[in-house]
Short mmCIF file of C-alpha atoms in Angstrom, two decimals:
data_model
loop_
_atom_site.label_atom_id
_atom_site.label_comp_id
_atom_site.label_asym_id
_atom_site.label_seq_id
_atom_site.Cartn_x
_atom_site.Cartn_y
_atom_site.Cartn_z
CA MET A 1 89.63 58.89 31.09
CA SER A 2 93.33 58.78 30.68
CA ASP A 3 95.08 56.38 28.45
CA SER A 4 96.38 54.42 31.51
CA ALA A 5 92.69 53.75 32.44
CA ILE A 6 92.02 51.92 29.22
CA GLU A 7 91.96 48.21 30.03
CA PRO A 8 92.94 45.64 27.38
CA LEU A 9 90.49 43.05 26.20
CA ALA A 10 90.65 39.86 28.28
CA THR A 11 91.23 37.89 25.15
CA GLY A 12 94.30 39.87 24.29
CA GLU A 13 92.71 41.04 20.98
CA PRO A 14 93.79 44.45 19.85
CA LEU A 15 91.34 47.36 20.34
CA THR A 16 90.23 49.67 17.57
CA PHE A 17 91.70 53.16 17.69
CA PRO A 18 89.12 55.92 17.69
CA VAL A 19 89.84 59.27 16.06
CA VAL A 20 87.83 62.45 14.99
CA LEU A 21 88.70 63.53 11.48
CA ASP A 22 88.74 67.09 10.09
CA LEU A 23 87.12 66.61 6.61
CA VAL A 24 86.80 70.23 5.91
CA GLY A 25 87.77 70.74 2.08
CA ARG A 26 88.90 67.12 1.86
CA CYS A 27 87.79 64.90 -1.08
CA VAL A 28 85.63 61.94 0.07
CA VAL A 29 84.76 59.30 -2.49
CA VAL A 30 81.56 57.14 -1.93
CA VAL A 31 81.43 54.13 -4.21
CA GLY A 32 77.77 53.09 -4.36
CA GLY A 33 74.80 55.56 -4.41
CA GLY A 34 72.20 53.35 -2.57
CA THR A 35 70.87 54.09 0.89
CA VAL A 36 73.97 53.28 2.74
CA GLY A 37 76.10 55.32 0.29
CA ARG A 38 73.85 58.39 0.44
CA ARG A 39 73.98 58.24 4.21
CA LYS A 40 77.78 58.25 4.23
CA ALA A 41 77.82 61.12 1.67
CA ALA A 42 75.45 63.09 3.78
CA ALA A 43 77.64 62.71 6.91
CA ALA A 44 80.72 63.72 4.94
CA ARG A 45 79.03 66.69 3.53
CA LEU A 46 77.89 67.74 7.05
CA ALA A 47 81.65 67.53 8.13
CA GLY A 48 82.52 69.92 5.32
CA ALA A 49 83.98 67.35 2.77
CA THR A 50 83.84 67.58 -1.00
CA VAL A 51 81.97 64.40 -1.90
CA ARG A 52 82.19 62.33 -5.10
CA ILE A 53 79.68 59.54 -5.55
CA ILE A 54 80.31 56.78 -8.08
CA ASP A 55 77.41 54.56 -9.25
CA PRO A 56 76.27 53.38 -12.78
CA ASN A 57 72.75 53.23 -11.76
CA LEU A 58 72.29 56.57 -10.04
CA SER A 59 68.85 58.06 -10.02
CA GLU A 60 67.17 61.15 -8.37
CA LEU A 61 70.50 62.94 -8.15
CA SER A 62 70.67 65.39 -5.28
CA PRO A 63 73.29 68.05 -5.74
CA ASP A 64 73.20 68.53 -1.87
CA LEU A 65 75.11 65.37 -1.43
CA GLY A 66 78.05 65.99 -3.72
CA ILE A 67 79.14 65.33 -7.29
CA TRP A 68 77.37 62.37 -8.87
CA ILE A 69 79.20 60.24 -11.48
CA ARG A 70 76.95 57.70 -13.27
CA GLU A 71 79.70 55.29 -14.24
CA SER A 72 80.96 51.83 -13.14
CA TYR A 73 83.69 52.15 -10.62
CA ARG A 74 87.28 52.52 -12.00
CA PRO A 75 90.48 53.15 -10.11
CA GLU A 76 90.81 56.71 -11.56
CA HIS A 77 87.71 57.59 -9.46
CA LEU A 78 89.88 57.63 -6.46
CA ASP A 79 92.16 60.35 -7.73
CA GLY A 80 92.54 63.10 -5.21
CA ALA A 81 90.61 61.07 -2.55
CA TRP A 82 91.46 61.49 1.07
CA LEU A 83 88.85 59.02 2.37
CA VAL A 84 86.67 56.33 0.65
CA PHE A 85 83.46 54.76 1.58
CA CYS A 86 82.51 51.50 -0.27
CA ALA A 87 78.73 50.77 -0.32
CA ALA A 88 78.44 49.01 -3.59
CA PRO A 89 78.10 45.24 -4.33
CA ALA A 90 80.77 43.02 -2.73
CA SER A 91 82.82 42.67 -5.84
CA VAL A 92 82.93 46.40 -6.36
CA ASN A 93 83.70 47.08 -2.77
CA ALA A 94 86.61 44.63 -2.83
CA ALA A 95 88.19 46.15 -5.91
CA ALA A 96 87.72 49.77 -4.46
CA ILE A 97 89.23 48.65 -1.13
CA ALA A 98 92.22 47.09 -2.91
CA ASP A 99 92.76 50.31 -4.99
CA ALA A 100 92.59 52.50 -1.94
CA ASN A 101 94.97 50.39 0.04
CA ALA A 102 97.42 50.41 -2.84
CA ARG A 103 97.29 54.20 -2.93
CA GLY A 104 97.54 54.62 0.92
CA ILE A 105 93.96 55.99 1.22
CA TRP A 106 91.82 55.11 4.19
CA ALA A 107 88.80 53.08 3.13
CA CYS A 108 85.61 51.70 4.84
CA ASP A 109 83.72 48.73 3.43
CA ALA A 110 80.10 48.94 4.57
CA GLY A 111 79.43 45.35 3.67
CA ASP A 112 82.56 43.90 5.34
CA PRO A 113 83.95 45.96 8.16
CA GLY A 114 86.94 43.68 8.44
CA ARG A 115 88.09 44.32 4.95
CA GLY A 116 88.58 48.11 5.14
CA GLY A 117 90.99 50.17 7.23
CA PHE A 118 88.38 51.68 9.42
CA VAL A 119 84.76 51.47 10.52
CA THR A 120 82.40 54.39 11.42
CA PRO A 121 80.89 54.52 14.81
CA ALA A 122 77.18 55.30 15.68
CA VAL A 123 77.21 59.12 16.24
CA GLY A 124 74.86 61.38 18.12
CA ARG A 125 75.19 65.14 18.77
CA VAL A 126 74.05 67.65 21.24
CA GLY A 127 75.22 70.88 19.64
CA SER A 128 78.93 70.46 19.13
CA LEU A 129 79.23 67.69 21.62
CA THR A 130 79.65 64.38 19.74
CA VAL A 131 78.97 60.93 21.19
CA ALA A 132 80.44 58.12 19.15
CA VAL A 133 79.88 54.38 19.98
CA SER A 134 81.57 51.53 18.19
CA THR A 135 81.69 47.71 18.49
CA GLY A 136 84.44 47.54 16.00
CA GLY A 137 81.96 46.53 13.31
CA ALA A 138 80.76 43.56 15.31
CA ALA A 139 77.25 44.88 16.05
CA PRO A 140 76.21 48.33 14.49
CA GLY A 141 72.71 48.02 15.63
CA PHE A 142 73.90 47.55 19.28
CA ALA A 143 76.18 50.50 18.90
CA ALA A 144 73.21 52.57 17.67
CA ARG A 145 71.16 51.45 20.71
CA VAL A 146 73.86 52.44 23.28
CA ARG A 147 74.35 55.79 21.36
CA ASP A 148 70.78 56.62 21.57
CA GLU A 149 70.73 55.83 25.37
CA LEU A 150 73.69 58.02 25.88
CA VAL A 151 72.46 61.00 23.92
CA ALA A 152 68.99 60.78 25.65
CA GLY A 153 70.67 61.15 28.89
CA LEU A 154 72.48 64.28 28.03
CA ASP A 155 71.06 67.57 29.12
CA PRO A 156 70.60 70.16 26.25
CA CYS A 157 72.75 72.63 28.30
CA TYR A 158 75.69 70.58 27.45
CA ALA A 159 75.67 72.24 24.07
CA GLU A 160 75.99 75.75 25.63
CA TRP A 161 78.74 74.43 27.81
CA VAL A 162 80.75 73.12 24.86
CA GLU A 163 80.01 76.43 23.08
CA LEU A 164 81.58 78.37 26.01
CA LEU A 165 84.58 76.01 26.22
CA ALA A 166 85.32 76.42 22.45
CA GLU A 167 85.20 80.15 22.92
CA LEU A 168 87.37 80.38 26.03
CA ARG A 169 89.90 77.70 25.23
CA PRO A 170 91.96 79.96 22.67
CA GLN A 171 91.81 82.79 25.05
CA VAL A 172 93.17 80.77 27.90
CA LEU A 173 96.04 79.50 25.55
CA ALA A 174 96.83 83.12 24.52
CA SER A 175 96.63 84.46 28.01
CA LEU A 176 98.36 81.87 30.25
CA ASP A 177 101.87 80.87 29.43
CA ASP A 178 102.66 78.42 32.15
CA PRO A 179 101.31 74.82 31.21
CA ALA A 180 100.37 73.96 34.77
CA THR A 181 98.34 77.21 35.11
CA ARG A 182 96.49 76.45 31.86
CA ARG A 183 95.72 72.93 32.90
CA ALA A 184 94.30 74.26 36.16
CA ALA A 185 92.19 76.85 34.20
CA PHE A 186 90.76 74.23 31.95
CA ALA A 187 90.04 71.96 34.80
CA LYS A 188 88.08 74.71 36.64
CA ILE A 189 85.78 75.36 33.64
CA CYS A 190 85.15 71.76 33.08
CA GLU A 191 83.85 71.14 36.68
CA PRO A 192 80.35 69.63 36.93
CA GLU A 193 79.05 72.67 38.89
CA TRP A 194 78.74 74.53 35.57
CA LEU A 195 75.83 72.52 34.18
CA PRO A 196 73.29 73.53 36.94
CA ARG A 197 74.58 76.98 36.82
CA LEU A 198 73.86 77.23 33.16
CA LYS A 199 70.45 75.99 33.68
CA ALA A 200 69.75 78.44 36.52
CA GLU A 201 71.82 81.60 35.47
CA GLY A 202 71.99 81.44 31.71
CA ILE A 203 74.93 81.42 29.32
CA ASP A 204 75.89 85.19 29.67
CA ALA A 205 76.27 84.96 33.43
CA VAL A 206 78.24 81.74 33.30
CA ARG A 207 80.46 83.14 30.71
CA ARG A 208 81.46 85.96 33.02
CA ALA A 209 81.94 83.48 35.96
CA MET A 210 84.03 81.12 33.79
CA ARG A 211 86.32 83.87 32.67
CA ALA A 212 86.90 84.93 36.18
CA GLU A 213 87.53 81.26 37.32
CA ALA A 214 89.98 80.78 34.48
CA GLY A 215 91.97 83.89 35.32
CA LEU A 216 90.92 85.87 32.27
CA SER A 217 90.15 89.55 32.19
CA PRO A 218 86.52 90.60 32.20
CA GLU A 219 84.88 91.17 28.83
#
């Protein structure tokens, strides 16, 4: 959907702005090591971030989630942070959000979505295809329900399709200089016909057909 197709809310309220962040090698601080904090830490680690978890009552430390610091939160814990998740008691979250704002660091308050600078959507994945649903923090459970419905309706072959698109995109960019020709090539390999062809012919045959359709040389 193009930007022009996005309709404003009837109430005139501003819409949240969705983005996809590259966290590879970035420092993410999680204040609070409970269930929610560990879930945020696990998601950040999955995205390639370096994670630092702050909680004075940490137990059962898991190195897979990041660096654990068994201390009460202090502003210095945000040193070097690129993103902050606050999942501690409300007073601690408020202090961490204020400190993050003062430093110009994006922060999320799990207990009070309106206080932080961003909220996280309900996320589902089919291979590298990511589905994210948000209610702007109004109803996380509802967002999760819609996410589950959407993901359940996605054919597993979408994962192969996205894999092929990721493989072919840099080749199209390198081979085709004219912007209009590039757009046409990308449009051709995103047509709905490829999903049934993937199911019927397999990824190798479709790769060859996509290359030809996009104007690329044979492998």
